[in-house]
Coordinates of N, CA and C in Angstrom, one line a residue:
M181 N 0.8 -1.2 0.0 CA 0.0 0.0 0.0 C 0.9 1.2 0.0
H182 N 0.5 2.2 -0.8 CA 1.3 3.5 -0.9 C 0.9 4.4 0.2
K183 N 1.9 5.1 0.6 CA 1.6 6.2 1.6 C 1.0 7.4 0.8
M184 N 0.0 8.0 1.4 CA -0.7 9.1 0.7 C -0.3 10.4 1.3
P185 N -0.4 11.5 0.5 CA -0.6 11.6 -0.9 C 0.7 11.1 -1.7
I186 N 0.5 10.8 -2.9 CA 1.6 10.2 -3.7 C 2.0 10.9 -5.0
Y187 N 1.2 11.9 -5.5 CA 1.5 12.5 -6.8 C 2.0 13.9 -6.7
D188 N 2.9 14.3 -7.5 CA 3.4 15.7 -7.7 C 2.6 16.5 -8.7
Y189 N 2.0 15.7 -9.6 CA 1.3 16.4 -10.8 C 0.1 15.4 -11.2
I190 N -1.0 16.0 -11.4 CA -2.2 15.3 -11.9 C -2.8 16.1 -13.0
F191 N -3.0 15.4 -14.1 CA -3.7 16.0 -15.3 C -5.1 15.5 -15.4
I192 N -6.1 16.4 -15.4 CA -7.5 15.9 -15.4 C -8.0 16.2 -16.8
D193 N -8.2 15.2 -17.6 CA -8.8 15.2 -18.9 C -9.9 14.1 -18.9
G194 N -10.9 14.3 -18.2 CA -11.9 13.3 -18.0 C -13.1 13.4 -18.9
A195 N -14.3 13.2 -18.3 CA -15.6 13.2 -19.0 C -16.0 14.6 -19.3
H196 N -15.4 15.6 -18.7 CA -15.7 17.0 -18.8 C -17.1 17.4 -18.3
T197 N -17.6 16.5 -17.4 CA -19.0 16.8 -16.8 C -18.8 16.9 -15.3
W198 N -19.7 17.6 -14.7 CA -19.7 17.8 -13.2 C -19.8 16.5 -12.5
A199 N -20.7 15.6 -13.0 CA -21.0 14.3 -12.3 C -19.8 13.5 -12.2
V200 N -18.9 13.5 -13.2 CA -17.7 12.6 -13.2 C -16.5 13.4 -12.6
D201 N -16.3 14.6 -13.2 CA -15.0 15.3 -12.9 C -14.9 16.1 -11.6
A202 N -16.1 16.4 -11.0 CA -16.0 17.0 -9.7 C -15.5 16.0 -8.7
L203 N -16.0 14.8 -8.7 CA -15.5 13.7 -7.9 C -14.0 13.4 -8.2
T204 N -13.7 13.4 -9.5 CA -12.3 13.2 -9.9 C -11.4 14.2 -9.2
T205 N -11.8 15.5 -9.2 CA -11.0 16.5 -8.7 C -10.9 16.4 -7.2
F206 N -12.0 16.0 -6.5 CA -11.9 15.7 -5.0 C -10.9 14.6 -4.7
L207 N -11.0 13.5 -5.5 CA -10.0 12.4 -5.3 C -8.6 12.8 -5.6
A208 N -8.4 13.6 -6.7 CA -7.1 14.0 -7.1 C -6.5 14.9 -5.9
D209 N -7.3 15.7 -5.3 CA -6.8 16.5 -4.2 C -6.3 15.6 -3.1
Q210 N -6.9 14.5 -2.8 CA -6.5 13.6 -1.8 C -5.2 12.9 -2.1
L211 N -4.9 12.7 -3.4 CA -3.7 12.0 -3.9 C -2.5 13.0 -4.2
L212 N -2.8 14.3 -4.2 CA -1.8 15.3 -4.6 C -1.0 15.7 -3.4
K213 N 0.3 15.7 -3.5 CA 1.2 16.1 -2.5 C 1.1 17.7 -2.3
P214 N 1.4 18.2 -1.1 CA 1.5 19.6 -1.0 C 2.6 20.1 -1.9
G215 N 2.4 21.2 -2.6 CA 3.3 21.8 -3.6 C 3.1 21.2 -5.0
G216 N 2.2 20.2 -5.1 CA 1.9 19.6 -6.4 C 0.9 20.4 -7.2
Y217 N 0.8 19.9 -8.4 CA 0.0 20.7 -9.4 C -1.2 19.9 -9.9
L218 N -2.4 20.6 -10.0 CA -3.6 20.0 -10.7 C -3.6 20.8 -12.1
D219 N -3.7 20.0 -13.1 CA -3.8 20.6 -14.5 C -5.1 20.2 -15.2
F220 N -5.9 21.1 -15.5 CA -7.2 20.8 -16.1 C -7.2 21.0 -17.6
D221 N -7.9 20.1 -18.4 CA -8.0 20.3 -19.8 C -9.4 20.8 -20.1
D222 N -9.5 21.6 -21.2 CA -10.8 21.9 -21.8 C -11.7 22.8 -20.9
Y223 N -11.2 23.9 -20.4 CA -11.9 24.9 -19.6 C -13.2 25.3 -20.2
E224 N -13.2 25.6 -21.5 CA -14.3 26.1 -22.3 C -15.3 25.1 -22.8
W225 N -15.0 23.8 -22.6 CA -15.7 22.7 -23.3 C -17.2 22.7 -22.8
T226 N -18.1 22.4 -23.7 CA -19.5 22.1 -23.4 C -20.0 20.9 -24.2
L227 N -21.0 20.3 -23.7 CA -21.7 19.2 -24.4 C -22.3 19.8 -25.7
E228 N -22.8 21.0 -25.7 CA -23.4 21.6 -26.8 C -22.4 21.8 -28.0
Q229 N -21.2 22.0 -27.7 CA -20.2 22.3 -28.7 C -19.4 21.0 -29.1
S230 N -19.6 19.9 -28.4 CA -18.9 18.7 -28.7 C -19.3 18.1 -30.0
P231 N -18.4 17.8 -30.9 CA -18.8 17.2 -32.2 C -19.5 15.8 -32.0
S232 N -19.1 15.1 -31.0 CA -19.7 13.7 -30.8 C -20.8 13.6 -29.8
L233 N -20.9 14.6 -28.9 CA -21.9 14.5 -27.8 C -23.0 15.5 -27.9
K234 N -22.9 16.5 -28.8 CA -24.0 17.5 -28.9 C -25.3 16.7 -29.2
P235 N -26.4 17.2 -28.8 CA -27.7 16.4 -29.0 C -28.0 16.1 -30.4
S236 N -27.6 16.9 -31.4 CA -27.9 16.6 -32.8 C -27.1 15.5 -33.3
A237 N -25.9 15.2 -32.7 CA -25.1 14.1 -33.1 C -25.3 12.8 -32.2
F238 N -25.7 13.1 -31.0 CA -25.9 12.0 -30.0 C -27.2 12.3 -29.2
P239 N -28.3 11.9 -29.7 CA -29.6 12.3 -29.1 C -29.7 11.9 -27.6
L240 N -29.1 10.9 -27.2 CA -29.1 10.5 -25.8 C -28.7 11.6 -24.8
T241 N -27.8 12.5 -25.3 CA -27.3 13.6 -24.5 C -28.5 14.5 -24.1
G242 N -29.5 14.7 -25.0 CA -30.6 15.5 -24.7 C -31.6 14.8 -23.7
K243 N -31.5 13.5 -23.5 CA -32.3 12.8 -22.6 C -31.6 12.7 -21.2
L244 N -30.3 12.7 -21.2 CA -29.5 12.5 -20.0 C -29.2 13.9 -19.2
Y245 N -29.2 15.0 -20.0 CA -28.9 16.3 -19.5 C -29.9 17.3 -19.8
T246 N -30.1 18.3 -18.9 CA -31.0 19.4 -19.2 C -30.3 20.3 -20.2
A247 N -31.1 21.2 -20.8 CA -30.6 22.2 -21.7 C -29.5 23.1 -21.0
E248 N -29.7 23.4 -19.7 CA -28.7 24.2 -19.0 C -27.4 23.4 -18.8
Q249 N -27.5 22.1 -18.5 CA -26.3 21.3 -18.4 C -25.6 21.2 -19.7
I250 N -26.3 21.1 -20.8 CA -25.7 20.9 -22.1 C -24.9 22.2 -22.5
S251 N -25.4 23.4 -22.1 CA -24.8 24.6 -22.5 C -23.7 25.1 -21.5
T252 N -23.7 24.5 -20.3 CA -22.7 24.9 -19.3 C -21.3 24.4 -19.5
R253 N -20.4 25.3 -19.2 CA -19.0 24.9 -19.3 C -18.7 24.2 -17.9
Q254 N -18.8 22.9 -17.9 CA -18.7 22.2 -16.7 C -17.3 22.1 -16.1
V255 N -16.3 22.1 -16.9 CA -14.9 22.1 -16.3 C -14.7 23.4 -15.6
K256 N -15.2 24.5 -16.2 CA -15.1 25.8 -15.6 C -15.8 25.8 -14.3
M257 N -17.0 25.2 -14.2 CA -17.8 25.2 -13.0 C -17.0 24.4 -11.9
I258 N -16.4 23.3 -12.3 CA -15.6 22.5 -11.3 C -14.4 23.4 -10.8
I259 N -13.7 24.1 -11.7 CA -12.6 24.9 -11.3 C -13.1 26.1 -10.3
D260 N -14.2 26.7 -10.7 CA -14.8 27.8 -10.0 C -15.3 27.4 -8.6
V261 N -16.0 26.3 -8.5 CA -16.6 25.8 -7.3 C -15.7 25.0 -6.4
V262 N -15.0 24.1 -7.0 CA -14.2 23.1 -6.2 C -12.8 23.6 -5.9
V263 N -12.1 24.2 -6.9 CA -10.7 24.5 -6.8 C -10.5 26.0 -6.3
R264 N -11.1 26.9 -7.0 CA -10.9 28.3 -6.7 C -11.4 28.7 -5.3
Q265 N -12.4 28.0 -4.8 CA -12.9 28.3 -3.4 C -12.1 27.5 -2.3
N266 N -11.1 26.8 -2.7 CA -10.3 26.1 -1.8 C -9.0 26.9 -1.6
S267 N -8.9 27.4 -0.4 CA -7.7 28.3 -0.1 C -6.4 27.7 -0.2
R268 N -6.4 26.3 -0.3 CA -5.1 25.6 -0.4 C -4.5 25.6 -1.8
Y269 N -5.2 26.2 -2.8 CA -4.8 26.2 -4.2 C -4.6 27.7 -4.6
R270 N -3.5 27.8 -5.4 CA -3.2 29.1 -6.1 C -3.2 28.8 -7.6
E271 N -3.7 29.8 -8.4 CA -3.7 29.6 -9.8 C -2.3 30.0 -10.4
V272 N -1.8 29.0 -11.1 CA -0.4 29.2 -11.7 C -0.6 29.6 -13.2
V273 N -1.4 28.9 -13.9 CA -1.7 29.2 -15.3 C -3.2 29.5 -15.4
P274 N -3.7 30.7 -15.8 CA -5.1 31.0 -15.8 C -6.0 29.9 -16.3
N275 N -7.0 29.5 -15.5 CA -8.0 28.6 -16.0 C -7.5 27.2 -16.3
K276 N -6.3 26.8 -15.8 CA -5.7 25.6 -16.2 C -4.9 24.9 -15.1
I277 N -3.9 25.5 -14.6 CA -3.0 24.8 -13.6 C -3.1 25.5 -12.2
F278 N -3.2 24.7 -11.2 CA -3.3 25.2 -9.8 C -2.4 24.4 -9.0
Q279 N -1.7 25.1 -8.1 CA -0.7 24.5 -7.2 C -1.3 24.4 -5.8
K280 N -1.1 23.2 -5.2 CA -1.6 23.0 -3.8 C -0.6 23.6 -2.9
S281 N -1.1 24.3 -1.9 CA -0.2 24.9 -0.9 C 0.6 23.9 -0.1
V282 N 1.9 24.3 0.2 CA 2.8 23.4 1.0 C 2.3 23.4 2.5
E283 N 1.8 24.6 2.9 CA 1.3 24.7 4.3 C -0.1 24.1 4.4
G284 N -0.3 23.5 5.6 CA -1.6 22.8 5.9 C -2.8 23.7 5.8

């Protein structure tokens, strides 16, 4: 069994949805060493703009998500709600890379 936390750098390029990546971000925080970096992909991404997941290309999206969820930048929402409101993180690269504080 590994001693926790174990990672210096975590790149999050997941499902790009709140339901999946908010939990991913919480778990990444548990695994990230103080001084380590969280790096997020696709800050501006939406289901609405996705070539493969927009409702016109993949009708199930319209059944699984509300119109608001489809048009919302969910990675942005995760960063705004989960990361930026956590005083242990400072923004290193705007809307992308955040460093976890070395101090508790």
